[in-house]
Amino acid sequence: MKWAAPAALRLGEFSLRFRPLDLGWILLTTLGLFAAVLAAATLGSFPLGWQQVWAGLWQPSGSGEGAMAHQVLWQLRMPRILAAMLVGACLSLAGVILQSLTRNALAAPGLIGVEAGGSVTMLMSLVLFPGLVPVYLLPLTALAGGLVVAVFILMLALRGDFSPLRLILVGIGTTAMLQAVSELLLTYGDIDRVESALMWLGGSLHKVTWTEVQVLALWFLLAGVPAMFAFRQLNLLQLGPAVASSRGLSQRRTLAVLLLASVMLTSSAVATAGTMVFVGLIGPHLARQCCGDRHGILLPLAALSGALLVLIGDTLGRWVFAPLQLPAGLVVAIVGAPYFIFLIARRREFAN
Amino acid sequence: MSWSKTLLLLLVMAFGVVAQAAETRVFKNRFGEVKVPKNPRCVVSLHDFSLTVQLMELGVKPCGSTGRKKLMSEPLFRGVEHRFDVSGIQYVGGHKSPDLEAIAALKPDLILGLSYHRELKPILSAIAPVVILPVQEEGIKKYAGQLADLVGRRGSYQDQLKQYRWMLEEFRRLVPNPDSITVTTLEIYEDNFQLIGRGGIDEAIRDLGLGHPKAYKKARFHVPYSLERVGDFDADFIIDTYEPLLNTRQQTASFRESAQWRQLFAVRHGQFLYFNRSRYGESMGGLLGTASLLFSHIAERDRVSRAEEIRAKAKTN
């Protein structure tokens, strides 16, 4: 069909071939995200109408009667909305990278132990040594845990020739071990501290401030944006090591760099919002429903899908049963899982 | 009085109230300095069992409080509900993850929290001054004093303190060597137990000067112990607490039927005390209530000593 014919976008030495339909999906998801942002900005326990939100967005500071509304918009809702989108985008991008590197549709940040590594160090900070790490440095503890586990897994997985299967198996083993450590901390930890930790483990964004948003944005710029330009390498890796090598791709270096990017994205998300294992799995698959395995489109579309998922999950979690606050991670899993199962059940290529 | 004078008087009074509420002062404790209103109009408490209950005892009804809620059920302010009229207190979510927007909607002028709420302080400070009180760090008497200062009820607090001190003196008059009586406070669960004395039990035991078994002094608190180890903490008196809301009394009934439990000195001699965990919050009223329970069960009745039984057995052998 004429509308599906590929077109090319050139940016210096980069060129990206895309179909008009791909642009349609990107546009549609962006519009969906925009709508979700508007909904998230107006929904909540504090009554804020469309007009108040719109006016508040353009006012540098609130005064008089509108001061509290301004604070709610700028200090409570906006950081949370942006953090939700960044967390979703980070986890979903990390998921695409891992699924492509391992050529396994089930791969996700939770699978290779990065998420579990971040969780264990965060739990140690929250349950064993509360107050030892200053509050503003807590996210870095998750990052440190995720990085240590990633380096460990990389060292084991890259011994000799890289094997996706070995990466997954090493990851599963490490995850199982770290989950046992987490369980131990939760079972034998101080009951009050464990309650706080459980809230964080559920994937909650209720403590997010602008500082967390800035930190998250920085990590996204450092790892997420460069990862989106690695679509050509991911396309080649998807075809197998022989084809990738024949096209001059240095597998070990590419793998190390992309895995590091995936770890950075996962750790920064876990540090901010706790564990949301499902997003790294479902985000990429939702995007694949629209554009298949073409990474030039898949990567940005997955980032948008992940952002949309977590934003919807967080908005529903803080609004539907308010003032009871449900962690976004739980809502995403409860609402997203049935839809995910429905989509996968409809796909014919999984039949074989 | 003419209508114009009446109107003028009302305006002056209204202005006076507004001006009084707007006056601020600096409040300082171990968690830092905060500029707070002299006469707070709307106080939000981030903990029902520790802060809301003490506010109510001082005669200050908070405009909002965290509480306990399950899906499809009404919220409950633990330790408060059965003692005070809670109508008018807005439920603002759970104490670990309060709904910050619900708090903002109340337009409070003072927010009170515990040390673990420090993480929320930067966000909540955009809504109103946030004061963190040292409930876990300095105990009930000290935090309650700070709270009374914050809401301008020092007099009521002094009355509570006076009553409590009298009870301590009376106890010591009746029990001259309280440290020779050993007490263990614990909570039995289905597969473990923890050394916890909620609602001021541990603080009251400390203030009464009662002793503890050796193992208790070396033990870690708030962590699960295997039920097999309960014998290590046998004492003259064992105090367990049950939670009616969670049906814990029924859930743990089988353990109290076990030979291991029945062999404990405190159980054999009817010196096992089983208290309702939510009856008293972590407040001066809680301390008073707990102290009066201990007063009745320990000072005002006959009791037997485990140390004496051990000495008697040693002589026999």
XYZ file of C-alpha atoms in Angstrom:
669
model
C 0.000 0.000 0.000
C 1.215 3.453 -0.784
C 0.776 4.807 2.777
C 2.983 2.033 4.138
C 5.961 2.728 1.866
C 9.125 3.502 3.843
C 10.504 7.027 3.963
C 13.925 8.161 5.187
C 14.872 10.746 7.799
C 18.463 11.995 7.648
C 20.210 13.694 10.573
C 23.889 14.167 9.668
C 25.411 10.714 9.375
C 22.322 9.072 10.902
C 19.528 8.000 8.657
C 16.333 6.387 9.806
C 13.943 4.578 7.510
C 10.411 4.589 8.757
C 6.923 3.974 7.514
C 4.230 6.651 7.725
C 2.266 4.223 9.885
C 5.129 4.264 12.411
C 4.886 8.021 12.650
C 1.162 7.575 13.171
C 1.790 5.292 16.145
C 4.360 7.692 17.609
C 1.912 10.570 17.161
C -0.967 8.583 18.642
C 1.033 7.478 21.684
C 2.335 11.020 22.200
C -1.235 12.334 22.075
C -2.279 9.631 24.519
C 0.558 10.623 26.827
C -0.407 14.294 26.530
C -4.014 13.417 27.430
C -2.802 11.338 30.384
C -0.649 14.265 31.581
C -3.656 16.603 31.432
C -5.824 14.069 33.271
C -3.124 13.479 35.902
C -2.754 17.235 36.408
C -6.469 17.670 37.119
C -7.293 14.452 39.022
C -6.576 14.102 42.707
C -7.819 14.779 46.220
C -7.189 18.499 45.828
C -9.840 19.905 43.484
C -8.174 21.542 40.480
C -10.089 22.346 37.311
C -8.755 22.491 33.769
C -8.689 26.266 33.834
C -6.797 26.390 37.137
C -4.245 23.908 35.824
C -3.799 25.813 32.586
C -3.472 29.148 34.372
C -1.186 27.631 37.014
C 1.168 26.246 34.392
C 1.989 29.720 33.115
C 2.212 31.548 36.443
C 5.643 31.648 38.042
C 4.164 31.690 41.554
C 0.774 31.576 43.162
C -0.614 34.107 45.595
C -3.672 34.647 47.739
C -6.424 32.072 47.344
C -4.646 30.342 44.485
C -1.393 29.848 46.398
C -2.266 26.382 47.689
C -3.538 25.269 44.265
C -0.267 26.474 42.770
C 1.751 24.536 45.355
C -0.287 21.387 44.717
C 0.249 21.682 40.981
C 3.946 22.534 41.041
C 5.203 20.788 44.160
C 3.004 17.676 44.300
C 1.551 16.822 40.895
C 4.081 17.987 38.311
C 7.126 16.275 39.868
C 5.100 13.103 40.235
C 3.817 13.214 36.649
C 7.288 13.792 35.225
C 8.865 11.151 37.475
C 6.202 8.605 36.474
C 6.881 9.229 32.789
C 10.654 9.060 33.215
C 10.479 5.871 35.318
C 8.232 4.217 32.737
C 10.425 5.315 29.829
C 13.615 4.128 31.570
C 12.226 0.687 32.465
C 10.659 0.151 29.071
C 13.827 1.142 27.201
C 15.869 -1.141 29.466
C 13.402 -3.920 28.647
C 13.744 -3.444 24.868
C 17.545 -3.510 25.121
C 17.565 -6.707 27.184
C 14.976 -8.455 25.017
C 16.985 -7.646 21.920
C 20.374 -8.563 23.365
C 19.126 -11.886 24.692
C 16.785 -12.450 21.739
C 14.280 -13.501 24.349
C 10.789 -12.026 24.543
C 10.631 -12.737 28.285
C 13.733 -10.758 29.179
C 13.186 -7.753 31.428
C 15.275 -5.691 33.851
C 14.001 -7.897 36.653
C 15.301 -11.004 34.927
C 19.030 -10.283 34.972
C 19.203 -9.281 38.626
C 19.697 -5.531 38.219
C 16.372 -4.681 39.785
C 16.959 -7.183 42.591
C 20.443 -5.732 43.203
C 19.043 -2.227 43.540
C 16.271 -3.520 45.803
C 18.650 -5.291 48.168
C 20.863 -2.246 48.737
C 17.790 -0.026 49.155
C 16.282 -2.506 51.629
C 19.548 -2.625 53.562
C 19.459 1.157 53.811
C 15.805 1.216 54.832
C 15.658 -1.810 57.150
C 19.150 -2.475 58.529
C 20.793 0.940 58.616
C 18.049 3.556 58.666
C 19.448 7.058 58.878
C 22.961 5.973 57.903
C 22.578 7.237 54.343
C 21.141 10.767 54.047
C 17.697 10.867 52.466
C 18.928 12.654 49.346
C 21.604 10.004 48.769
C 19.220 7.028 49.073
C 18.660 6.741 45.292
C 22.379 6.283 44.797
C 22.366 3.182 47.010
C 19.992 1.441 44.593
C 22.150 2.579 41.737
C 25.257 1.147 43.398
C 23.507 -2.186 44.019
C 22.262 -2.419 40.452
C 25.684 -1.588 39.027
C 27.531 -4.115 41.225
C 25.148 -6.892 40.195
C 25.336 -5.879 36.538
C 29.139 -5.927 36.511
C 29.079 -9.338 38.225
C 26.611 -10.744 35.697
C 28.480 -9.179 32.787
C 31.763 -10.716 33.912
C 30.174 -14.148 34.066
C 28.115 -13.792 30.906
C 30.956 -12.430 28.772
C 33.428 -15.194 29.633
C 34.424 -16.747 26.320
C 31.807 -16.185 23.627
C 28.740 -14.252 24.619
C 25.731 -16.458 25.045
C 22.293 -14.872 25.571
C 21.154 -18.043 27.304
C 24.051 -17.876 29.766
C 23.254 -14.209 30.492
C 19.655 -15.105 31.295
C 20.546 -18.126 33.416
C 23.200 -16.236 35.382
C 20.667 -13.437 35.808
C 17.948 -15.782 37.044
C 20.326 -17.380 39.540
C 21.527 -14.014 40.822
C 17.952 -12.714 41.051
C 16.875 -15.763 43.062
C 19.762 -15.272 45.477
C 19.092 -11.544 45.888
C 15.369 -12.088 46.326
C 16.157 -14.488 49.151
C 18.269 -11.763 50.778
C 15.368 -9.305 50.351
C 12.950 -11.792 51.915
C 15.334 -12.268 54.808
C 15.520 -8.519 55.400
C 11.730 -8.189 55.224
C 11.063 -11.164 57.487
C 13.582 -10.361 60.186
C 13.641 -6.580 59.956
C 12.125 -4.116 62.387
C 8.387 -4.158 61.741
C 8.042 -0.357 61.339
C 10.945 -0.145 58.928
C 9.661 -3.135 56.979
C 6.321 -1.355 56.485
C 8.115 1.590 54.849
C 10.199 -0.766 52.739
C 7.125 -2.649 51.534
C 5.572 0.602 50.316
C 8.705 1.350 48.344
C 8.864 -2.213 47.002
C 5.325 -1.853 45.670
C 6.596 0.812 43.270
C 5.426 4.061 44.790
C 6.055 7.627 43.658
C 4.543 9.403 46.643
C 7.833 10.791 47.942
C 9.024 12.221 44.644
C 10.345 15.787 44.607
C 11.929 17.904 41.880
C 15.343 16.621 42.989
C 14.407 13.044 42.072
C 13.006 14.263 38.762
C 16.264 16.056 37.962
C 18.359 12.999 38.909
C 16.146 10.733 36.835
C 16.209 13.102 33.856
C 19.989 13.214 34.029
C 20.281 9.412 33.937
C 17.778 9.261 31.099
C 19.872 11.752 29.140
C 23.053 9.810 29.895
C 21.748 6.334 29.121
C 18.311 6.528 27.516
C 18.956 9.045 24.748
C 22.207 7.392 23.528
C 20.466 3.993 23.685
C 17.821 5.247 21.267
C 20.570 5.937 18.721
C 21.776 2.316 18.994
C 18.856 1.031 16.936
C 21.106 -0.113 14.064
C 23.270 -2.230 16.389
C 20.194 -3.727 18.023
C 18.706 -4.548 14.614
C 21.918 -6.385 13.702
C 22.171 -8.222 17.033
C 18.594 -9.354 16.555
C 19.744 -11.243 13.452
C 22.291 -13.295 15.409
C 26.032 -13.060 16.144
C 27.191 -14.330 12.725
C 25.283 -11.694 10.770
C 26.212 -8.960 13.235
C 29.930 -9.838 13.004
C 29.788 -10.053 9.210
C 28.514 -6.471 9.186
C 31.511 -5.320 11.257
C 29.793 -5.076 14.631
C 32.041 -5.562 17.661
C 29.745 -7.760 19.685
C 31.504 -7.652 23.050
C 31.856 -3.886 23.086
C 28.302 -3.292 21.896
C 26.923 -5.740 24.434
C 28.860 -4.190 27.297
C 27.799 -0.646 26.386
C 24.136 -1.553 25.864
C 23.968 -3.646 29.020
C 25.486 -0.779 30.966
C 22.861 1.562 29.520
C 20.138 -0.886 30.516
C 21.538 -1.119 34.065
C 21.753 2.650 34.401
C 18.155 3.051 33.256
C 16.837 0.303 35.523
C 18.787 1.379 38.603
C 17.765 5.017 38.351
C 14.104 3.994 37.987
C 14.289 1.544 40.910
C 16.024 4.152 43.060
C 13.186 6.604 42.497
C 10.106 4.410 42.423
C 10.974 0.988 43.767
C 10.346 -2.186 41.865
C 8.010 -2.196 38.868
C 9.118 -5.415 37.221
C 6.144 -5.596 34.901
C 6.790 -2.293 33.099
C 10.080 -3.503 31.592
C 8.256 -6.482 30.125
C 4.933 -5.035 29.003
C 6.195 -1.653 27.698
C 8.334 -3.154 24.909
C 5.644 -5.678 23.959
C 2.966 -3.010 23.691
C 5.253 -1.095 21.336
C 6.016 -4.263 19.350
C 2.314 -4.693 18.704
C 2.513 -1.520 16.640
C 5.899 -1.608 14.910
C 7.385 -5.082 15.230
C 11.123 -5.428 15.849
C 12.350 -2.382 13.947
C 14.353 -0.700 16.703
C 14.477 2.734 15.081
C 10.786 3.072 15.928
C 10.536 0.424 18.633
C 12.860 2.251 21.048
C 11.042 5.624 21.141
C 7.644 3.939 20.984
C 8.540 1.648 23.898
C 9.752 4.650 25.907
C 6.443 6.423 25.245
C 4.428 3.268 26.078
C 6.322 2.782 29.347
C 5.837 6.442 30.265
C 2.110 6.173 29.527
C 1.753 2.950 31.534
C 3.397 4.228 34.711
C 1.665 7.607 34.489
C -1.752 5.930 34.213
C -0.851 3.499 37.016
C 0.292 6.274 39.332
C -2.685 8.533 38.574
C -5.183 5.712 39.193
C -3.286 4.631 42.317
C -3.435 8.043 43.960
C -6.937 8.975 42.760
C -9.355 6.012 42.548
C -9.404 5.048 46.250
C -8.143 8.411 47.600
C -7.069 9.175 50.221
C -5.881 5.561 50.259
C -2.760 5.531 48.082
C -1.987 2.470 45.982
C 1.577 2.088 44.651
C 1.814 2.631 40.900
C 3.664 -0.662 40.443
C 0.731 -2.629 41.837
C -1.814 -0.765 39.720
C 0.229 -1.278 36.548
C 0.420 -5.000 37.273
C -3.276 -5.341 38.182
C -4.616 -3.306 35.253
C -1.867 -4.012 32.732
C -1.524 -7.775 33.124
C -4.978 -8.767 31.802
C -4.618 -6.395 28.850
C -1.133 -7.758 28.185
C -2.388 -11.349 28.273
C -5.219 -10.409 25.900
C -2.795 -8.814 23.432
C -0.339 -11.709 23.529
C -3.157 -14.236 23.113
C -4.149 -12.464 19.890
C -0.644 -12.545 18.377
C -0.201 -15.373 15.923
C 3.615 -15.480 15.932
C 3.626 -16.805 19.509
C 1.637 -19.814 18.367
C 4.797 -21.647 17.320
C -25.992 48.432 70.932
C -26.577 49.797 67.437
C -26.052 47.537 64.444
C -23.023 49.548 63.302
C -21.306 49.104 66.697
C -22.122 45.399 66.669
C -20.653 45.076 63.196
C -17.548 46.967 64.258
C -17.125 44.733 67.315
C -17.483 41.602 65.193
C -14.941 42.929 62.722
C -12.459 43.687 65.528
C -12.990 40.194 66.994
C -12.589 38.546 63.619
C -9.444 40.542 62.952
C -8.145 39.542 66.376
C -8.685 35.843 65.648
C -6.998 36.107 62.250
C -4.086 38.078 63.680
C -3.664 35.560 66.509
C -3.624 32.654 64.069
C -1.155 34.406 61.827
C 1.358 35.097 64.620
C 4.336 32.790 64.413
C 7.205 31.640 66.601
C 10.185 29.357 66.175
C 9.861 25.819 67.496
C 13.069 23.866 68.023
C 13.761 20.219 68.803
C 16.296 17.541 67.796
C 14.888 17.511 64.255
C 15.538 21.200 63.670
C 13.879 24.600 63.797
C 10.497 25.344 62.267
C 8.513 28.573 62.167
C 5.071 27.587 63.470
C 1.830 29.481 64.161
C 1.345 30.479 67.810
C -2.242 29.268 67.769
C -2.650 26.690 65.027
C -6.113 26.619 63.517
C -5.946 23.356 61.563
C -3.455 20.682 62.646
C -2.851 17.548 60.562
C -1.452 14.522 62.353
C 0.481 11.927 60.378
C 0.031 9.227 63.021
C -3.201 8.251 64.747
C -1.828 5.942 67.452
C 1.009 8.286 68.445
C 0.021 11.890 67.682
C -3.727 12.151 67.089
C -4.508 10.483 70.387
C -2.257 12.864 72.340
C -3.788 15.869 70.569
C -7.265 14.663 71.544
C -6.161 14.140 75.136
C -4.986 17.743 75.190
C -8.363 18.867 73.878
C -7.208 19.698 70.357
C -9.143 18.003 67.577
C -6.947 17.749 64.480
C -8.594 18.697 61.187
C -6.945 15.691 59.532
C -5.222 12.502 60.544
C -3.831 9.373 58.996
C -5.580 6.167 60.023
C -6.088 2.510 59.170
C -8.248 1.544 56.253
C -8.918 -1.542 54.257
C -10.560 -1.420 50.841
C -14.353 -1.174 51.106
C -14.289 -0.332 54.806
C -14.498 2.858 56.843
C -11.229 4.371 58.072
C -10.312 3.851 61.705
C -8.164 6.011 63.944
C -6.357 3.449 66.065
C -6.207 4.172 69.787
C -8.488 7.193 69.303
C -11.796 5.931 67.928
C -13.071 4.300 71.135
C -12.032 7.149 73.444
C -13.014 10.315 71.620
C -15.515 11.779 69.197
C -13.657 11.628 65.896
C -16.327 13.272 63.757
C -14.771 16.172 61.909
C -11.351 14.569 61.654
C -10.644 14.081 57.967
C -8.951 10.789 57.078
C -5.874 11.618 54.957
C -4.543 8.149 54.096
C -2.173 5.697 55.742
C 0.667 6.839 57.966
C 3.324 5.376 55.676
C 1.933 6.974 52.513
C -0.494 9.772 53.347
C -2.433 11.465 50.560
C -0.517 14.737 50.327
C -3.236 16.387 48.245
C -5.913 15.481 50.782
C -3.739 17.208 53.384
C -3.329 20.261 51.135
C -7.106 20.397 50.579
C -7.570 20.945 54.334
C -5.319 24.023 54.108
C -3.633 23.204 57.440
C -1.317 25.592 59.243
C 0.618 22.869 61.074
C 1.559 19.286 60.158
C 2.893 16.881 62.783
C 4.865 13.748 61.948
C 7.230 11.099 63.307
C 10.891 10.663 62.427
C 10.190 8.434 59.424
C 8.120 11.255 57.924
C 11.292 13.288 57.439
C 11.429 12.011 53.854
C 8.089 13.694 53.207
C 9.028 16.926 54.961
C 10.424 18.708 51.868
C 7.157 18.094 49.984
C 4.814 18.736 52.911
C 6.591 21.977 53.778
C 5.105 23.420 50.587
C 1.691 23.017 52.252
C 2.338 24.041 55.874
C 5.095 24.034 58.535
C 6.036 20.448 59.381
C 7.190 19.515 62.883
C 8.725 16.101 63.475
C 8.256 14.857 67.039
C 10.653 12.406 68.752
C 8.116 9.735 69.775
C 10.437 6.812 69.100
C 13.633 8.664 69.978
C 12.809 10.363 73.278
C 9.675 8.631 74.520
C 6.129 9.673 75.260
C 6.648 12.146 78.094
C 9.115 14.294 76.158
C 7.282 14.294 72.841
C 3.963 14.963 74.559
C 5.521 17.982 76.271
C 6.736 19.335 72.934
C 3.345 18.705 71.374
C 1.603 20.545 74.227
C 3.905 23.527 73.665
C 3.118 23.501 69.955
C -0.642 23.649 70.427
C -0.595 25.859 73.501
C -1.843 23.253 76.012
C 1.052 23.107 78.471
C -1.378 23.227 81.412
C -3.279 20.090 80.360
C -0.014 18.267 79.822
C 1.250 19.251 83.280
C -1.932 17.786 84.792
C -1.357 14.500 82.954
C 2.273 14.436 84.050
C 1.355 15.156 87.658
C -1.128 12.268 87.716
C 1.417 9.927 86.166
C 4.135 10.894 88.643
C 1.756 10.308 91.527
C 1.060 6.815 90.223
C 4.785 6.072 90.012
C 5.304 7.247 93.595
C 2.387 5.182 94.841
C 3.743 2.115 93.067
C 7.163 2.543 94.626
C 5.541 3.001 98.046
C 3.775 -0.365 97.668
C 6.667 -2.132 95.911
C 9.910 -1.022 97.540
C 12.240 -3.073 95.291
C 10.533 -3.047 91.905
C 13.678 -4.094 90.020
C 13.505 -7.521 91.717
C 10.264 -8.200 89.805
C 11.030 -9.302 86.248
C 8.715 -8.486 83.352
C 8.767 -9.477 79.673
C 6.612 -7.684 77.102
C 6.046 -9.536 73.873
C 3.670 -10.082 70.990
C 2.971 -13.669 69.976
C 2.219 -14.316 66.306
C 1.315 -17.579 64.575
C 4.927 -18.533 63.792
C 7.071 -16.147 65.820
C 7.082 -13.603 68.603
C 8.579 -10.164 68.983
C 9.652 -8.176 72.009
C 7.419 -5.129 71.733
C 5.568 -3.141 74.357
C 3.250 -0.755 72.556
C 1.101 2.044 73.833
C 3.640 3.103 76.435
C 3.910 -0.306 78.157
C 7.711 -0.400 77.931
C 8.063 3.232 79.007
C 5.729 2.683 81.976
C 7.657 -0.461 82.997
C 10.891 1.538 82.851
C 9.405 4.392 84.874
C 7.996 1.997 87.484
C 11.510 0.617 87.888
C 10.563 -3.009 87.144
C 13.263 -5.452 86.090
C 13.705 -7.786 83.117
C 15.094 -11.322 82.715
C 18.725 -11.551 81.576
C 17.881 -12.769 78.058
C 15.498 -9.842 77.597
C 18.207 -7.308 78.403
C 20.482 -8.750 75.710
C 17.751 -9.323 73.115
C 16.913 -7.347 69.982
C 13.553 -5.648 69.871
C 10.982 -5.543 67.067
C 12.509 -8.561 65.304
C 10.863 -12.001 64.991
C 12.046 -14.760 67.339
C 11.208 -18.410 66.897
C 8.393 -19.549 69.201
C 10.790 -22.185 70.522
C 12.731 -19.419 72.286
C 9.851 -18.098 74.355
C 11.154 -19.982 77.408
C 14.334 -17.848 77.361
C 12.249 -14.821 78.232
C 10.265 -16.377 81.082
C 9.761 -13.855 83.858
C 7.698 -13.146 86.966
C 5.205 -11.421 84.670
C 4.747 -11.918 80.951
C 2.696 -9.322 79.124
C 1.343 -10.106 75.668
C -1.006 -7.884 73.694
C -3.717 -8.830 71.221
C -5.237 -6.845 68.387
C -9.027 -7.297 68.151
C -9.105 -5.835 64.643
C -6.798 -8.553 63.352
C -8.296 -11.373 65.386
C -4.860 -12.189 66.810
C -6.242 -13.648 70.054
C -7.959 -16.474 68.152
C -5.085 -16.921 65.698
C -2.559 -17.588 68.450
C -4.839 -19.592 70.771
C -3.226 -22.927 69.858
C 0.214 -21.737 70.967
C -1.163 -20.815 74.376
C -2.467 -24.386 74.622
C 1.009 -25.835 74.035
C 3.022 -27.489 76.823
C 5.885 -25.099 76.099
C 3.682 -22.120 76.934
C 1.985 -23.748 79.909
C 5.358 -24.518 81.511
C 6.313 -20.849 81.724
C 6.554 -19.592 85.291
C 4.321 -16.581 84.644
C 1.638 -18.784 83.039
C 1.745 -21.458 85.773
C 1.234 -18.826 88.472
C -1.429 -16.764 86.738
C 0.973 -13.898 86.158
C 0.500 -13.777 82.416
C -1.243 -10.516 81.504
C -3.041 -10.219 78.175
C -3.851 -6.627 77.173
C -5.673 -5.069 74.228
C -2.960 -3.550 72.039
C -5.108 -0.693 70.751
C -6.701 0.267 74.052
C -4.027 2.883 74.727
C -2.115 4.882 72.166
C 1.381 6.235 72.579
C 0.238 9.154 74.670
C 0.205 10.410 78.246
C -3.214 8.818 78.601
C -1.682 5.576 77.344
C 1.091 5.814 79.932
C -1.459 6.509 82.659
C -3.698 3.652 81.558
C -0.855 1.175 81.300
C 0.623 2.278 84.609
C -2.741 1.780 86.329
C -3.062 -1.719 84.813
C 0.413 -2.630 86.033
C -0.365 -1.018 89.372
C -3.399 -3.278 89.860
C -1.816 -6.465 88.521
C 1.564 -6.150 90.206
C 1.358 -3.845 93.214
C -2.162 -4.457 94.478
C -2.298 -8.276 94.456
C -0.318 -11.214 95.760
C 2.452 -12.353 93.483
C 5.100 -15.033 93.406
C 8.720 -14.690 92.411
C 10.507 -16.839 89.841
C 13.866 -16.204 91.502
C 12.489 -17.588 94.760
C 11.196 -20.702 92.999
C 14.627 -21.260 91.430
C 16.327 -20.806 94.818
C 13.866 -23.237 96.457
C 14.503 -25.850 93.756
C 18.250 -25.459 94.197
C 17.896 -26.050 97.953
C 15.772 -29.173 97.378
C 18.359 -30.601 95.005
